[in-house]
CSV table of C-alpha atoms and ligand atoms in Angstrom, one decimal:
chain,number,residue,atom,x,y,z
A,1,MET,CA,0.0,0.1,0.1
A,2,SER,CA,1.3,3.4,-0.8
A,3,ASP,CA,2.0,5.7,2.3
A,4,VAL,CA,-0.7,8.2,1.9
A,5,PRO,CA,-1.0,10.6,4.9
A,6,GLU,CA,-4.6,10.9,6.2
A,7,SER,CA,-4.4,14.6,6.0
A,8,HIS,CA,-4.1,14.6,2.1
A,9,PRO,CA,-6.9,16.2,0.6
A,10,ARG,CA,-7.3,13.3,-1.9
A,11,TYR,CA,-6.7,10.5,0.9
A,12,LEU,CA,-10.0,8.6,0.2
A,13,SER,CA,-9.7,8.7,-3.4
A,14,LEU,CA,-6.0,7.5,-3.2
A,15,LYS,CA,-6.9,4.7,-0.9
A,16,ILE,CA,-9.5,3.5,-3.2
A,17,ARG,CA,-7.0,3.4,-6.0
A,18,ASP,CA,-4.7,1.5,-3.8
A,19,ALA,CA,-7.2,-1.2,-3.4
A,20,ILE,CA,-7.7,-1.4,-7.2
A,21,VAL,CA,-4.0,-1.7,-7.7
A,22,LYS,CA,-3.9,-4.5,-5.1
A,23,GLY,CA,-6.7,-6.1,-6.9
A,24,VAL,CA,-4.5,-6.3,-10.1
A,25,GLU,CA,-1.5,-7.5,-8.0
A,26,GLN,CA,-3.7,-10.4,-6.7
A,27,GLY,CA,-4.8,-11.4,-10.1
A,28,ILE,CA,-8.5,-10.3,-9.3
A,29,THR,CA,-8.8,-7.2,-11.3
A,30,SER,CA,-7.8,-6.8,-15.0
A,31,MET,CA,-5.4,-4.2,-16.2
A,32,HIS,CA,-8.4,-2.9,-18.1
A,33,GLY,CA,-10.2,-2.3,-14.7
A,34,LEU,CA,-7.6,0.3,-14.0
A,35,ILE,CA,-8.8,2.2,-16.9
A,36,ALA,CA,-12.5,1.8,-16.1
A,37,HIS,CA,-11.5,2.9,-12.6
A,38,GLY,CA,-10.0,6.2,-13.9
A,39,ARG,CA,-13.2,6.9,-15.9
A,40,GLY,CA,-15.2,6.4,-12.6
A,41,GLU,CA,-13.0,8.7,-10.6
A,42,ALA,CA,-13.5,11.5,-13.2
A,43,PHE,CA,-17.2,11.2,-12.9
A,44,ASP,CA,-16.9,10.9,-9.0
A,45,TYR,CA,-15.2,14.3,-9.1
A,46,LEU,CA,-18.0,15.7,-11.2
A,47,ILE,CA,-20.8,14.5,-8.7
A,48,GLY,CA,-18.7,16.0,-5.8
A,49,GLU,CA,-17.4,12.7,-4.3
A,50,GLU,CA,-20.5,12.6,-2.3
A,51,THR,CA,-23.7,10.4,-2.3
A,52,GLN,CA,-26.3,13.0,-3.9
A,53,SER,CA,-30.1,13.0,-3.7
A,54,PHE,CA,-30.5,11.1,-7.1
A,55,ALA,CA,-28.3,8.4,-5.6
A,56,ARG,CA,-30.3,8.1,-2.4
A,57,ALA,CA,-33.6,7.8,-4.4
A,58,ALA,CA,-32.0,5.1,-6.5
A,59,ILE,CA,-30.8,3.3,-3.5
A,60,ARG,CA,-34.2,3.2,-1.9
A,61,ALA,CA,-35.7,1.9,-5.2
A,62,ALA,CA,-33.0,-0.7,-5.5
A,63,ALA,CA,-33.4,-1.9,-2.0
A,64,ALA,CA,-37.2,-2.3,-2.5
A,65,MET,CA,-36.7,-4.1,-5.9
A,66,LEU,CA,-34.1,-6.5,-4.5
A,67,LEU,CA,-36.3,-7.3,-1.4
A,68,LEU,CA,-39.2,-8.1,-3.8
A,69,ALA,CA,-37.1,-10.3,-6.1
A,70,GLU,CA,-37.8,-14.0,-5.9
A,71,HIS,CA,-34.3,-14.9,-7.1
A,72,PRO,CA,-31.8,-12.2,-6.7
A,73,VAL,CA,-28.4,-12.8,-7.8
A,74,ILE,CA,-25.3,-10.4,-7.0
A,75,SER,CA,-22.9,-10.4,-10.2
A,76,VAL,CA,-19.3,-9.6,-9.2
A,77,ASN,CA,-16.5,-8.3,-11.6
A,78,GLY,CA,-12.8,-7.8,-10.8
A,79,ASN,CA,-13.2,-4.1,-9.8
A,80,ALA,CA,-16.1,-4.7,-7.4
A,81,ALA,CA,-14.4,-7.7,-5.9
A,82,ALA,CA,-11.3,-5.4,-5.1
A,83,LEU,CA,-13.3,-2.5,-4.0
A,84,VAL,CA,-16.1,-3.7,-2.0
A,85,PRO,CA,-15.6,-7.6,-1.1
A,86,ASP,CA,-17.1,-7.4,2.5
A,87,GLU,CA,-20.0,-5.3,1.4
A,88,LEU,CA,-20.9,-7.7,-1.6
A,89,VAL,CA,-20.8,-10.7,0.9
A,90,GLU,CA,-23.0,-8.7,3.4
A,91,LEU,CA,-25.4,-7.9,0.6
A,92,GLY,CA,-25.6,-11.5,-0.4
A,93,LYS,CA,-26.5,-12.6,3.1
A,94,SER,CA,-29.0,-10.0,3.8
A,95,LEU,CA,-31.0,-10.8,0.6
A,96,ASN,CA,-30.3,-14.6,0.9
A,97,ALA,CA,-28.6,-14.3,-2.6
A,98,PRO,CA,-25.6,-16.0,-4.2
A,99,LEU,CA,-22.7,-14.1,-5.6
A,100,GLU,CA,-21.7,-15.0,-9.0
A,101,VAL,CA,-18.3,-14.3,-10.6
A,102,ASN,CA,-18.7,-12.8,-14.2
A,103,ILE,CA,-16.1,-11.1,-15.9
A,104,PHE,CA,-15.6,-9.6,-19.3
A,105,HIS,CA,-12.0,-10.5,-20.2
A,106,ALA,CA,-12.0,-14.4,-20.2
A,107,SER,CA,-9.4,-16.0,-17.6
A,108,LYS,CA,-10.2,-19.1,-15.6
A,109,GLU,CA,-7.2,-18.2,-13.3
A,110,ARG,CA,-8.8,-14.6,-12.5
A,111,GLU,CA,-12.4,-16.2,-11.9
A,112,GLN,CA,-10.7,-18.7,-9.5
A,113,ALA,CA,-8.7,-16.0,-7.7
A,114,MET,CA,-11.9,-13.9,-7.4
A,115,GLN,CA,-13.9,-16.9,-6.1
A,116,ARG,CA,-11.0,-17.5,-3.4
A,117,HIS,CA,-11.1,-13.9,-2.5
A,118,LEU,CA,-14.8,-13.8,-1.9
A,119,LEU,CA,-14.7,-16.9,0.1
A,120,GLU,CA,-11.9,-15.5,2.3
A,121,HIS,CA,-14.2,-12.6,2.9
A,122,SER,CA,-16.7,-15.1,4.2
A,123,ALA,CA,-19.0,-15.5,1.3
A,124,LEU,CA,-21.4,-18.3,1.6
A,125,VAL,CA,-22.0,-19.1,-2.0
A,126,VAL,CA,-19.8,-18.1,-5.0
A,127,LEU,CA,-21.2,-19.5,-8.2
A,128,MET,CA,-18.9,-19.7,-11.4
A,129,PRO,CA,-19.6,-19.2,-14.9
A,130,THR,CA,-20.4,-22.5,-16.8
A,131,LYS,CA,-20.9,-23.5,-20.5
A,132,GLN,CA,-24.2,-25.3,-19.7
A,133,ALA,CA,-26.1,-22.0,-19.2
A,134,GLN,CA,-25.5,-18.9,-21.6
A,135,LEU,CA,-27.1,-15.6,-21.8
A,136,SER,CA,-28.9,-14.6,-25.2
A,137,PHE,CA,-28.1,-11.5,-27.0
A,138,ILE,CA,-24.3,-11.2,-26.1
A,139,ASP,CA,-21.1,-12.6,-27.5
A,140,SER,CA,-18.6,-11.9,-25.0
A,141,ASN,CA,-17.2,-14.1,-22.1
A,142,ARG,CA,-19.9,-12.5,-19.9
A,143,LYS,CA,-22.6,-14.8,-21.6
A,144,PHE,CA,-21.3,-17.8,-19.8
A,145,VAL,CA,-23.4,-18.0,-16.4
A,146,HIS,CA,-24.5,-20.4,-13.8
A,147,PRO,CA,-27.8,-22.1,-14.1
A,148,GLU,CA,-28.9,-21.6,-10.7
A,149,GLY,CA,-27.6,-18.0,-10.6
A,150,ILE,CA,-27.6,-15.2,-13.2
A,151,PHE,CA,-29.5,-17.5,-15.7
A,152,LYS,CA,-32.3,-18.2,-13.3
A,153,ALA,CA,-32.4,-14.7,-11.6
A,154,ASP,CA,-35.4,-12.3,-11.9
A,155,VAL,CA,-33.2,-9.3,-10.4
A,156,VAL,CA,-29.5,-9.0,-11.1
A,157,PHE,CA,-27.4,-6.7,-8.9
A,158,VAL,CA,-24.5,-5.8,-11.2
A,159,PRO,CA,-22.3,-2.9,-9.9
A,160,LEU,CA,-19.9,-1.5,-12.7
A,161,GLU,CA,-21.8,-3.3,-15.3
A,162,ASP,CA,-20.8,-3.4,-19.0
A,163,GLY,CA,-23.6,-1.9,-21.2
A,164,ASP,CA,-23.6,-4.9,-23.6
A,165,ARG,CA,-24.6,-7.4,-20.8
A,166,CYS,CA,-26.9,-5.0,-19.1
A,167,GLU,CA,-28.8,-4.8,-22.4
A,168,ALA,CA,-28.8,-8.7,-22.8
A,169,LEU,CA,-30.2,-9.3,-19.2
A,170,ARG,CA,-33.0,-6.7,-20.0
A,171,LYS,CA,-33.8,-8.4,-23.1
A,172,MET,CA,-34.2,-11.6,-21.3
A,173,GLY,CA,-36.7,-10.0,-19.0
A,174,LYS,CA,-34.5,-9.5,-16.0
A,175,ASP,CA,-34.5,-6.5,-13.8
A,176,VAL,CA,-31.1,-4.9,-13.5
A,177,VAL,CA,-29.8,-3.0,-10.4
A,178,THR,CA,-26.6,-1.2,-11.1
A,179,VAL,CA,-24.2,1.1,-9.6
A,180,ASP,CA,-22.4,3.4,-12.3
A,181,VAL,CA,-21.1,6.9,-11.4
A,182,ASN,CA,-21.4,7.9,-15.2
A,183,PRO,CA,-25.1,8.7,-15.9
A,184,MET,CA,-24.4,8.7,-19.6
A,185,SER,CA,-23.1,5.1,-19.9
A,186,ARG,CA,-25.2,2.5,-21.8
A,187,THR,CA,-25.6,0.5,-18.5
A,188,ALA,CA,-26.8,3.5,-16.6
A,189,LYS,CA,-29.5,4.2,-19.4
A,190,ARG,CA,-30.4,0.5,-19.8
A,191,ALA,CA,-30.8,-0.8,-16.2
A,192,SER,CA,-34.0,-0.8,-14.2
A,193,VAL,CA,-32.4,1.2,-11.2
A,194,THR,CA,-29.2,2.9,-11.7
A,195,ILE,CA,-27.4,4.3,-8.6
A,196,VAL,CA,-25.1,7.0,-9.9
A,197,ASP,CA,-22.6,7.0,-7.1
A,198,ASN,CA,-19.2,5.5,-6.4
A,199,VAL,CA,-19.8,1.8,-5.4
A,200,VAL,CA,-17.6,2.4,-2.4
A,201,ARG,CA,-20.1,4.8,-0.9
A,202,ALA,CA,-23.2,3.2,-2.4
A,203,LEU,CA,-23.0,-0.4,-1.1
A,204,PRO,CA,-22.9,0.5,2.7
A,205,LEU,CA,-26.0,2.8,2.1
A,206,LEU,CA,-27.8,-0.1,0.1
A,207,ILE,CA,-27.2,-2.5,2.8
A,208,GLN,CA,-28.5,0.0,5.4
A,209,GLU,CA,-31.6,0.7,3.3
A,210,ILE,CA,-32.4,-3.0,3.0
A,211,GLN,CA,-32.3,-3.4,6.7
A,212,THR,CA,-34.7,-0.4,7.1
A,213,LEU,CA,-37.1,-1.8,4.5
A,214,LYS,CA,-36.9,-5.3,5.6
A,215,ARG,CA,-40.2,-5.5,7.4
A,216,THR,CA,-42.1,-3.4,4.8
A,217,SER,CA,-45.1,-4.9,3.2
A,218,PRO,CA,-44.8,-6.2,-0.6
A,219,THR,CA,-47.3,-3.6,-1.3
A,220,ALA,CA,-45.4,-0.7,0.0
A,221,LEU,CA,-42.3,-1.9,-1.5
A,222,LYS,CA,-43.9,-2.3,-5.0
A,223,LYS,CA,-45.1,1.5,-4.6
A,224,ILE,CA,-41.7,2.5,-4.1
A,225,VAL,CA,-40.4,0.7,-7.2
A,226,SER,CA,-43.2,2.1,-9.3
A,227,GLU,CA,-42.8,5.6,-8.1
A,228,TYR,CA,-39.2,5.5,-8.9
A,229,ASP,CA,-38.3,6.9,-12.4
A,230,ASN,CA,-34.9,5.9,-13.6
A,231,GLY,CA,-34.8,8.0,-16.5
A,232,GLU,CA,-35.5,11.0,-14.3
A,233,ALA,CA,-33.0,10.3,-11.9
A,234,LEU,CA,-30.2,10.1,-14.7
A,235,GLN,CA,-31.6,13.6,-15.9
A,236,VAL,CA,-31.1,15.0,-12.5
A,237,ALA,CA,-27.6,13.6,-12.1
A,238,LEU,CA,-26.7,14.9,-15.6
A,239,GLN,CA,-28.2,18.4,-14.9
A,240,CYS,CA,-26.1,18.5,-11.6
A,241,ILE,CA,-22.9,17.5,-13.5
A,242,ARG,CA,-23.7,20.1,-16.3
A,243,GLY,CA,-24.2,22.7,-13.8
A,244,GLY,CA,-20.8,22.1,-12.2
A,245,ASN,CA,-21.8,22.7,-8.8
A,246,PHE,CA,-20.3,19.7,-7.3
A,247,ALA,CA,-17.1,20.0,-9.2
A,248,LYS,CA,-16.8,23.7,-7.8
A,249,LYS,CA,-17.4,22.4,-4.2
A,250,ILE,CA,-14.5,19.8,-4.7
A,251,MET,CA,-12.1,22.5,-6.1
A,252,GLU,CA,-13.0,24.8,-3.3
A,253,LYS,CA,-12.3,22.0,-0.8
A,254,LEU,CA,-8.8,21.4,-2.3
A,255,TRP,CA,-7.8,25.0,-2.5
A,256,SER,CA,-8.6,25.7,1.1
A,257,THR,CA,-6.5,22.6,2.3
A,258,GLN,CA,-3.4,23.8,0.4
B,1,LIG,P1,-20.9,1.0,-21.1
B,1,LIG,O1,-20.5,-0.3,-21.6
B,1,LIG,O2,-22.2,0.8,-20.1
B,1,LIG,O3,-21.3,2.0,-22.1
B,1,LIG,P2,-18.3,2.0,-20.5
B,1,LIG,O4,-17.9,1.0,-21.7
B,1,LIG,O5,-17.9,3.4,-20.6
B,1,LIG,O6,-19.9,1.8,-20.1
B,1,LIG,P3,-17.4,-0.1,-18.7
B,1,LIG,O7,-15.9,-0.3,-18.7
B,1,LIG,O8,-18.2,-1.1,-19.5
B,1,LIG,O9,-17.7,1.4,-19.2
B,1,LIG,O10,-17.9,-0.2,-17.2
B,1,LIG,C1,-17.3,0.7,-16.2
B,1,LIG,C2,-18.3,1.8,-15.8
B,1,LIG,O11,-18.4,1.9,-14.3
B,1,LIG,C3,-18.1,3.1,-16.3
B,1,LIG,O12,-19.3,3.8,-16.6
B,1,LIG,C4,-17.4,4.0,-15.1
B,1,LIG,O13,-17.6,5.2,-15.1
B,1,LIG,C5,-18.1,3.1,-14.1
B,1,LIG,N1,-17.1,3.1,-12.7
B,1,LIG,C6,-15.9,2.7,-12.7
B,1,LIG,N2,-15.4,2.8,-11.4
B,1,LIG,C7,-16.7,3.1,-10.5
B,1,LIG,C8,-16.8,3.1,-9.2
B,1,LIG,N3,-15.8,3.0,-8.3
B,1,LIG,N4,-18.0,3.3,-8.7
B,1,LIG,C9,-19.0,3.5,-9.7
B,1,LIG,N5,-18.9,3.4,-10.9
B,1,LIG,C10,-17.6,3.2,-11.5
B,2,LIG,MG1,-18.6,-1.1,-21.9
């Protein structure tokens, strides 16, 4: 780990970067994941590196949708495994949902390293991709899924998703809940619920919201889902970014600590 002093104005961002670099060193995250992370960092800057109201609304809808699911599954890629392994495991336990390894760049070694990593973080079930079950409408390695996992799921939680697969899952009639800090990505636009936030901040809040809503009636949960408009949430996120308010706040924070 790099030696970042806690007083550094970009301390948190640099710690998160350390986690991704460690993921690559451990064979969990792909080199391409570093680039995806860089894009995420840029968008995080633009939303003020804080969970904004549009993300909070999406977190509530996501929690309700996941609680209503008959067969929820948590899809894990190399970046998510490096950044939030404990939270993914906790989310799985709170929903009684399996984790499933699913990566874009085919590598048996990396899939196995991810499975080991998640089990070390106390995951109960970590499903692996199989040749027996394949998603339609997609050609990449991400089409290989587990028959008892993503293949069967009615709601898939896929943080840091690739647009192609999000589209395929939707075409197969599944709901997709994603976390993507870029409101303009194809994933963000195609998902049923998009939490526009850094996955590192969003996951603890989602777990908390699931606890809060756990004893809510299905009727009330359905109301939360039906009242949520993903297109509108993305528009609000985009307007906030265009207005530059959050970026201005970050700049002020950085200048005042210099
Ligand atoms: P799409 O395929 O949906 O059009 P993309 O090709 O731009 O998106 P991918 O590499 O497929 O991007 O997926 C990475 C997405 O995850 C990007 O939109 C990126 O901004 C986002 N992202 C990266 N790191 C984080 C993070 N820590 N938290 C939330 N989102 C992130
Ligand atoms: Mg993509």
